[in-house]
PDB file of C-alpha atoms in Angstrom:
ATOM      1  CA  MET H   1      -3.619  38.193  92.272  1.00 66.00           C
ATOM      2  CA  GLY H   2      -7.334  38.109  91.700  1.00 69.00           C
ATOM      3  CA  GLU H   3      -9.722  35.489  90.401  1.00 77.00           C
ATOM      4  CA  LEU H   4      -8.579  34.099  87.056  1.00 86.00           C
ATOM      5  CA  TYR H   5     -11.249  33.672  84.380  1.00 86.00           C
ATOM      6  CA  VAL H   6     -10.170  31.211  81.679  1.00 86.00           C
ATOM      7  CA  LEU H   7     -12.133  30.861  78.453  1.00 81.00           C
ATOM      8  CA  GLU H   8     -11.790  27.577  76.583  1.00 74.00           C
ATOM      9  CA  MET H   9     -12.584  27.388  72.869  1.00 69.00           C
ATOM     10  CA  ASP H  10     -11.958  24.547  70.409  1.00 65.00           C
ATOM     11  CA  GLY H  11     -10.414  22.498  73.217  1.00 65.00           C
ATOM     12  CA  MET H  12      -7.798  25.184  73.971  1.00 66.00           C
ATOM     13  CA  ASP H  13      -7.410  27.833  76.672  1.00 69.00           C
ATOM     14  CA  GLN H  14      -8.168  30.849  74.500  1.00 71.00           C
ATOM     15  CA  SER H  15      -8.076  33.679  77.054  1.00 81.00           C
ATOM     16  CA  ALA H  16      -7.153  34.205  80.674  1.00 88.00           C
ATOM     17  CA  VAL H  17      -8.302  37.328  82.499  1.00 91.00           C
ATOM     18  CA  ASP H  18      -7.565  38.425  86.059  1.00 91.00           C
ATOM     19  CA  LEU H  19     -10.920  39.944  86.972  1.00 88.00           C
ATOM     20  CA  GLU H  20      -9.345  42.141  89.664  1.00 91.00           C
ATOM     21  CA  ASP H  21      -6.220  43.132  87.757  1.00 94.00           C
ATOM     22  CA  PRO H  22      -6.631  43.405  83.960  1.00 93.00           C
ATOM     23  CA  THR H  23      -2.974  44.458  83.649  1.00 95.00           C
ATOM     24  CA  ARG H  24      -1.945  40.903  84.535  1.00 94.00           C
ATOM     25  CA  LEU H  25      -1.420  39.171  81.194  1.00 93.00           C
ATOM     26  CA  VAL H  26      -1.143  35.437  81.794  1.00 89.00           C
ATOM     27  CA  PHE H  27      -0.191  33.997  78.405  1.00 89.00           C
ATOM     28  CA  ASP H  28       3.360  34.816  77.375  1.00 88.00           C
ATOM     29  CA  TYR H  29       2.572  35.913  73.824  1.00 89.00           C
ATOM     30  CA  VAL H  30      -0.161  38.224  75.146  1.00 92.00           C
ATOM     31  CA  ARG H  31       2.377  39.751  77.534  1.00 91.00           C
ATOM     32  CA  ARG H  32       4.664  40.385  74.560  1.00 91.00           C
ATOM     33  CA  ILE H  33       1.840  42.197  72.771  1.00 94.00           C
ATOM     34  CA  GLY H  34       1.278  44.151  75.981  1.00 94.00           C
ATOM     35  CA  ASP H  35       4.931  45.191  75.879  1.00 92.00           C
ATOM     36  CA  LEU H  36       4.368  46.593  72.399  1.00 94.00           C
ATOM     37  CA  VAL H  37       1.311  48.517  73.579  1.00 95.00           C
ATOM     38  CA  ASP H  38       3.347  49.932  76.458  1.00 94.00           C
ATOM     39  CA  ALA H  39       6.078  51.105  74.062  1.00 93.00           C
ATOM     40  CA  LEU H  40       3.674  53.280  72.048  1.00 95.00           C
ATOM     41  CA  PRO H  41       3.450  57.038  72.745  1.00 94.00           C
ATOM     42  CA  ALA H  42       1.686  57.946  75.979  1.00 95.00           C
ATOM     43  CA  GLY H  43      -2.032  58.673  76.080  1.00 97.00           C
ATOM     44  CA  PRO H  44      -5.254  57.125  74.802  1.00 98.00           C
ATOM     45  CA  LEU H  45      -5.141  54.920  71.729  1.00 98.00           C
ATOM     46  CA  ARG H  46      -7.562  54.082  68.940  1.00 98.00           C
ATOM     47  CA  VAL H  47      -7.390  50.304  68.687  1.00 98.00           C
ATOM     48  CA  LEU H  48      -8.971  47.742  66.385  1.00 98.00           C
ATOM     49  CA  HIS H  49      -8.920  44.171  67.704  1.00 98.00           C
ATOM     50  CA  VAL H  50      -9.515  41.429  65.146  1.00 98.00           C
ATOM     51  CA  GLY H  51     -10.621  38.641  67.472  1.00 93.00           C
ATOM     52  CA  GLY H  52     -11.826  39.140  71.017  1.00 88.00           C
ATOM     53  CA  ALA H  53     -12.568  35.974  73.023  1.00 87.00           C
ATOM     54  CA  ALA H  54     -12.531  37.098  76.696  1.00 89.00           C
ATOM     55  CA  MET H  55     -11.055  40.497  75.736  1.00 93.00           C
ATOM     56  CA  SER H  56      -7.735  40.206  77.570  1.00 94.00           C
ATOM     57  CA  LEU H  57      -6.004  42.857  75.460  1.00 97.00           C
ATOM     58  CA  PRO H  58      -8.944  45.280  75.216  1.00 97.00           C
ATOM     59  CA  ARG H  59      -9.206  45.173  79.015  1.00 96.00           C
ATOM     60  CA  TYR H  60      -5.458  45.759  79.290  1.00 97.00           C
ATOM     61  CA  VAL H  61      -5.584  48.797  77.014  1.00 97.00           C
ATOM     62  CA  ALA H  62      -8.603  50.184  78.876  1.00 97.00           C
ATOM     63  CA  ALA H  63      -6.722  49.857  82.186  1.00 96.00           C
ATOM     64  CA  THR H  64      -3.368  51.208  81.036  1.00 97.00           C
ATOM     65  CA  ARG H  65      -4.631  53.774  78.495  1.00 97.00           C
ATOM     66  CA  PRO H  66      -7.808  55.353  79.943  1.00 96.00           C
ATOM     67  CA  ARG H  67     -10.159  57.010  77.427  1.00 97.00           C
ATOM     68  CA  SER H  68      -8.939  54.770  74.615  1.00 98.00           C
ATOM     69  CA  ALA H  69     -11.505  54.049  71.881  1.00 98.00           C
ATOM     70  CA  GLN H  70     -11.505  50.345  71.034  1.00 98.00           C
ATOM     71  CA  ILE H  71     -13.377  48.250  68.489  1.00 98.00           C
ATOM     72  CA  VAL H  72     -13.443  44.465  68.772  1.00 97.00           C
ATOM     73  CA  LEU H  73     -14.435  42.319  65.787  1.00 97.00           C
ATOM     74  CA  GLU H  74     -15.638  38.996  67.212  1.00 94.00           C
ATOM     75  CA  PRO H  75     -18.045  36.869  65.142  1.00 93.00           C
ATOM     76  CA  ALA H  76     -18.827  34.328  67.899  1.00 89.00           C
ATOM     77  CA  ALA H  77     -21.836  36.114  69.385  1.00 90.00           C
ATOM     78  CA  ASP H  78     -22.454  33.223  71.792  1.00 90.00           C
ATOM     79  CA  ILE H  79     -18.955  33.606  73.200  1.00 88.00           C
ATOM     80  CA  VAL H  80     -19.406  37.367  73.575  1.00 90.00           C
ATOM     81  CA  ASP H  81     -22.682  36.823  75.444  1.00 92.00           C
ATOM     82  CA  ARG H  82     -21.035  34.232  77.692  1.00 90.00           C
ATOM     83  CA  VAL H  83     -18.112  36.523  78.499  1.00 90.00           C
ATOM     84  CA  ARG H  84     -20.399  39.474  79.205  1.00 91.00           C
ATOM     85  CA  ALA H  85     -22.331  37.293  81.673  1.00 92.00           C
ATOM     86  CA  GLU H  86     -19.380  35.570  83.366  1.00 91.00           C
ATOM     87  CA  ALA H  87     -16.677  38.256  83.160  1.00 91.00           C
ATOM     88  CA  PRO H  88     -18.351  41.603  82.392  1.00 92.00           C
ATOM     89  CA  LEU H  89     -16.334  44.392  80.841  1.00 92.00           C
ATOM     90  CA  PRO H  90     -15.641  47.363  83.119  1.00 87.00           C
ATOM     91  CA  ALA H  91     -18.145  50.198  83.011  1.00 86.00           C
ATOM     92  CA  ARG H  92     -17.223  52.991  80.581  1.00 89.00           C
ATOM     93  CA  SER H  93     -14.365  50.895  79.223  1.00 92.00           C
ATOM     94  CA  GLY H  94     -14.568  52.386  75.739  1.00 94.00           C
ATOM     95  CA  ILE H  95     -14.681  48.855  74.293  1.00 96.00           C
ATOM     96  CA  LYS H  96     -17.258  48.327  71.534  1.00 96.00           C
ATOM     97  CA  VAL H  97     -17.787  44.751  70.340  1.00 96.00           C
ATOM     98  CA  ARG H  98     -19.098  44.163  66.828  1.00 95.00           C
ATOM     99  CA  PRO H  99     -20.441  40.642  66.104  1.00 94.00           C
ATOM    100  CA  VAL H 100     -18.737  40.343  62.717  1.00 96.00           C
ATOM    101  CA  ASP H 101     -15.755  38.468  61.334  1.00 95.00           C
ATOM    102  CA  GLY H 102     -12.461  40.204  60.684  1.00 96.00           C
ATOM    103  CA  GLU H 103     -12.825  40.208  56.912  1.00 96.00           C
ATOM    104  CA  SER H 104     -16.189  41.928  56.687  1.00 97.00           C
ATOM    105  CA  GLY H 105     -15.793  43.956  59.869  1.00 97.00           C
ATOM    106  CA  ILE H 106     -12.688  45.820  58.782  1.00 98.00           C
ATOM    107  CA  LEU H 107     -14.488  47.089  55.674  1.00 98.00           C
ATOM    108  CA  ALA H 108     -16.677  49.281  57.912  1.00 97.00           C
ATOM    109  CA  VAL H 109     -13.678  50.875  59.679  1.00 98.00           C
ATOM    110  CA  ARG H 110     -12.744  54.360  58.460  1.00 98.00           C
ATOM    111  CA  ASP H 111      -9.491  55.101  56.638  1.00 98.00           C
ATOM    112  CA  ASP H 112      -6.576  56.352  58.785  1.00 98.00           C
ATOM    113  CA  SER H 113      -8.626  55.919  61.965  1.00 98.00           C
ATOM    114  CA  GLN H 114      -6.619  53.457  64.094  1.00 98.00           C
ATOM    115  CA  ASP H 115      -3.350  53.852  65.987  1.00 98.00           C
ATOM    116  CA  LEU H 116      -3.072  50.125  66.558  1.00 98.00           C
ATOM    117  CA  VAL H 117      -4.531  47.000  64.942  1.00 98.00           C
ATOM    118  CA  ILE H 118      -4.163  43.693  66.812  1.00 98.00           C
ATOM    119  CA  LEU H 119      -4.861  40.394  65.050  1.00 98.00           C
ATOM    120  CA  ASP H 120      -5.450  37.603  67.567  1.00 95.00           C
ATOM    121  CA  ALA H 121      -8.190  35.476  66.056  1.00 93.00           C
ATOM    122  CA  PHE H 122      -8.670  31.723  65.948  1.00 85.00           C
ATOM    123  CA  GLU H 123     -11.076  29.372  64.210  1.00 81.00           C
ATOM    124  CA  ASP H 124     -10.897  25.656  65.006  1.00 75.00           C
ATOM    125  CA  GLY H 125      -7.635  26.300  66.829  1.00 71.00           C
ATOM    126  CA  VAL H 126      -5.830  28.115  63.997  1.00 80.00           C
ATOM    127  CA  VAL H 127      -5.595  31.680  62.703  1.00 89.00           C
ATOM    128  CA  PRO H 128      -7.903  31.981  59.662  1.00 92.00           C
ATOM    129  CA  VAL H 129      -5.822  32.114  56.484  1.00 94.00           C
ATOM    130  CA  SER H 130      -8.057  34.875  55.126  1.00 95.00           C
ATOM    131  CA  LEU H 131      -6.780  37.221  57.849  1.00 97.00           C
ATOM    132  CA  THR H 132      -3.122  36.782  56.901  1.00 96.00           C
ATOM    133  CA  THR H 133      -3.263  37.455  53.155  1.00 96.00           C
ATOM    134  CA  ALA H 134      -1.725  40.403  51.330  1.00 96.00           C
ATOM    135  CA  ALA H 135      -5.250  41.624  50.574  1.00 97.00           C
ATOM    136  CA  TYR H 136      -6.123  41.717  54.259  1.00 98.00           C
ATOM    137  CA  VAL H 137      -2.856  43.475  55.088  1.00 98.00           C
ATOM    138  CA  GLU H 138      -3.877  46.127  52.547  1.00 98.00           C
ATOM    139  CA  GLN H 139      -7.090  46.663  54.499  1.00 98.00           C
ATOM    140  CA  VAL H 140      -5.101  46.997  57.707  1.00 98.00           C
ATOM    141  CA  GLY H 141      -2.863  49.554  56.024  1.00 98.00           C
ATOM    142  CA  ARG H 142      -5.953  51.483  54.934  1.00 98.00           C
ATOM    143  CA  VAL H 143      -7.375  51.820  58.454  1.00 98.00           C
ATOM    144  CA  LEU H 144      -4.054  52.541  60.194  1.00 98.00           C
ATOM    145  CA  ALA H 145      -3.330  56.186  60.870  1.00 98.00           C
ATOM    146  CA  PRO H 146       0.110  57.538  59.916  1.00 97.00           C
ATOM    147  CA  GLY H 147       2.589  56.160  62.439  1.00 96.00           C
ATOM    148  CA  GLY H 148       0.266  53.265  63.262  1.00 98.00           C
ATOM    149  CA  LEU H 149       1.245  49.750  64.309  1.00 98.00           C
ATOM    150  CA  PHE H 150      -0.068  46.332  63.240  1.00 98.00           C
ATOM    151  CA  VAL H 151       0.543  43.411  65.623  1.00 98.00           C
ATOM    152  CA  ALA H 152      -0.407  39.841  64.717  1.00 97.00           C
ATOM    153  CA  ASN H 153      -0.262  36.598  66.656  1.00 95.00           C
ATOM    154  CA  LEU H 154       0.395  33.617  64.365  1.00 95.00           C
ATOM    155  CA  VAL H 155       0.910  29.939  65.114  1.00 92.00           C
ATOM    156  CA  ASP H 156       3.582  28.211  63.029  1.00 92.00           C
ATOM    157  CA  ARG H 157       6.611  25.932  63.162  1.00 89.00           C
ATOM    158  CA  PRO H 158       9.872  25.668  61.163  1.00 89.00           C
ATOM    159  CA  PRO H 159      10.287  26.398  58.313  1.00 90.00           C
ATOM    160  CA  TYR H 160       7.510  28.933  59.128  1.00 92.00           C
ATOM    161  CA  PRO H 161       5.557  28.944  55.854  1.00 93.00           C
ATOM    162  CA  ARG H 162       2.715  31.082  57.222  1.00 93.00           C
ATOM    163  CA  VAL H 163       4.971  33.576  58.961  1.00 95.00           C
ATOM    164  CA  ARG H 164       7.228  33.894  55.917  1.00 95.00           C
ATOM    165  CA  ALA H 165       4.281  34.729  53.658  1.00 95.00           C
ATOM    166  CA  PHE H 166       2.896  37.139  56.246  1.00 96.00           C
ATOM    167  CA  VAL H 167       6.217  38.924  56.727  1.00 96.00           C
ATOM    168  CA  ALA H 168       6.449  39.402  52.961  1.00 95.00           C
ATOM    169  CA  ALA H 169       3.008  41.030  52.995  1.00 96.00           C
ATOM    170  CA  VAL H 170       3.494  43.338  55.988  1.00 97.00           C
ATOM    171  CA  ARG H 171       6.773  44.703  54.627  1.00 95.00           C
ATOM    172  CA  ALA H 172       4.554  47.163  52.760  1.00 95.00           C
ATOM    173  CA  LEU H 173       3.552  48.731  56.096  1.00 97.00           C
ATOM    174  CA  GLY H 174       7.096  49.650  57.181  1.00 94.00           C
ATOM    175  CA  GLU H 175       9.454  48.122  59.720  1.00 94.00           C
ATOM    176  CA  VAL H 176       8.996  44.531  60.874  1.00 95.00           C
ATOM    177  CA  ALA H 177       9.930  42.762  64.118  1.00 94.00           C
ATOM    178  CA  VAL H 178       9.173  39.165  65.080  1.00 95.00           C
ATOM    179  CA  GLY H 179       9.088  37.612  68.544  1.00 92.00           C
ATOM    180  CA  ALA H 180       9.072  33.833  68.959  1.00 89.00           C
ATOM    181  CA  GLU H 181       9.019  31.251  71.733  1.00 83.00           C
ATOM    182  CA  PRO H 182      12.341  29.332  72.022  1.00 83.00           C
ATOM    183  CA  ALA H 183      10.648  25.919  71.757  1.00 83.00           C
ATOM    184  CA  THR H 184       8.995  27.009  68.522  1.00 87.00           C
ATOM    185  CA  LEU H 185      12.299  28.211  67.089  1.00 85.00           C
ATOM    186  CA  LYS H 186      13.862  24.857  67.915  1.00 85.00           C
ATOM    187  CA  GLY H 187      11.072  23.079  66.079  1.00 80.00           C
ATOM    188  CA  ARG H 188       9.872  21.144  69.111  1.00 73.00           C
ATOM    189  CA  ARG H 189       6.245  22.146  68.613  1.00 79.00           C
ATOM    190  CA  PRO H 190       4.068  24.696  66.838  1.00 85.00           C
ATOM    191  CA  GLY H 191       3.851  27.892  68.816  1.00 87.00           C
ATOM    192  CA  ASN H 192       3.095  31.587  68.875  1.00 90.00           C
ATOM    193  CA  LEU H 193       5.070  34.081  66.826  1.00 94.00           C
ATOM    194  CA  VAL H 194       4.183  37.748  67.265  1.00 95.00           C
ATOM    195  CA  VAL H 195       4.765  39.902  64.178  1.00 97.00           C
ATOM    196  CA  ALA H 196       4.835  43.697  64.552  1.00 97.00           C
ATOM    197  CA  SER H 197       4.841  45.931  61.494  1.00 97.00           C
ATOM    198  CA  GLY H 198       4.484  49.575  60.601  1.00 96.00           C
ATOM    199  CA  ALA H 199       5.914  52.105  63.044  1.00 95.00           C
ATOM    200  CA  VAL H 200       7.502  49.502  65.310  1.00 94.00           C
ATOM    201  CA  PRO H 201       8.476  51.270  68.559  1.00 90.00           C
ATOM    202  CA  ALA H 202      11.983  51.209  69.974  1.00 82.00           C
ATOM    203  CA  GLY H 203      12.298  48.462  72.546  1.00 77.00           C
ATOM    204  CA  ALA H 204       9.661  46.330  70.876  1.00 79.00           C
ATOM    205  CA  PHE H 205       8.599  43.364  73.043  1.00 78.00           C
ATOM    206  CA  GLY H 206      10.076  44.985  76.148  1.00 73.00           C
ATOM    207  CA  THR H 207      13.351  46.637  77.092  1.00 67.00           C
ATOM    208  CA  PRO H 208      15.520  44.685  77.383  1.00 66.00           C
ATOM    209  CA  SER H 209      13.870  42.038  75.250  1.00 65.00           C
ATOM    210  CA  PRO H 210      12.886  39.099  77.464  1.00 68.00           C
ATOM    211  CA  LEU H 211      15.524  36.390  77.411  1.00 65.00           C
ATOM    212  CA  GLU H 212      12.944  33.616  77.135  1.00 74.00           C
ATOM    213  CA  TYR H 213      11.523  35.179  73.971  1.00 80.00           C
ATOM    214  CA  ARG H 214      13.717  35.499  70.877  1.00 87.00           C
ATOM    215  CA  VAL H 215      13.225  38.823  69.079  1.00 88.00           C
ATOM    216  CA  PHE H 216      14.220  39.501  65.476  1.00 90.00           C
ATOM    217  CA  HIS H 217      14.665  42.954  63.912  1.00 87.00           C
ATOM    218  CA  GLY H 218      15.752  44.242  60.528  1.00 85.00           C
ATOM    219  CA  ARG H 219      18.128  41.938  58.683  1.00 88.00           C
ATOM    220  CA  ALA H 220      17.476  39.165  61.201  1.00 90.00           C
ATOM    221  CA  VAL H 221      13.814  39.115  60.116  1.00 93.00           C
ATOM    222  CA  ALA H 222      14.783  38.868  56.447  1.00 88.00           C
ATOM    223  CA  ASP H 223      17.324  36.137  57.166  1.00 88.00           C
ATOM    224  CA  ALA H 224      15.118  34.051  59.453  1.00 87.00           C
ATOM    225  CA  PHE H 225      11.687  34.573  57.919  1.00 89.00           C
ATOM    226  CA  GLY H 226      12.244  35.925  54.422  1.00 78.00           C
ATOM    227  CA  GLY H 227      10.107  38.768  53.195  1.00 67.00           C
ATOM    228  CA  GLY H 228      12.655  40.661  51.096  1.00 62.00           C
ATOM    229  CA  ARG H 229      14.537  43.740  52.181  1.00 59.00           C
ATOM    230  CA  PRO H 230      15.720  44.221  55.785  1.00 51.00           C
ATOM    231  CA  GLY H 231      13.780  46.647  57.959  1.00 44.00           C
TER     232      GLY H 231
END
């Protein structure tokens, strides 16, 4: 293991990057998103990241999918400058950072241009509500290429009001799968729930699905989180 760079924002550890091994994903929910990336068809990907922080996932994609074209929408220009100084991105990484928020930034992204959209953005410790609305999901659907995948990290707790509303919105994109931390499912504390929608790959969240992470597919999503018809 190499040197671990940890970025703190809003009093929380926001990102953790192994500067010698970008394939090492420290936070569990980030590892679950990495599993989804790994399950996509082989080769370079076109990826839009809504939220960047220390760029854990863009670095991961660059390392595991060489020649990928990635756009990062990160409005905190001071954070981007700090990360570039303290934990520079690899040369020729294919990662382009735009200092704009997710709402305005996605409007400049071409239709049908992205294989993968990842929402992992926080403001004052929570995911901005504006990035989880049906209107924003429509924008994601616009920029996704046919067969594309949308992955979102949300923070919620039972009875999951935010995740339920989000699942209802992303049903329009296709299949839906949800991965959740056991402690969050038991209502012990708010936690990360990863929602994948669109062309969800077989073996989502790893094969077999990690025992410490509960994964819902199809009818289980509808039963546990609402959102209408089963996937």
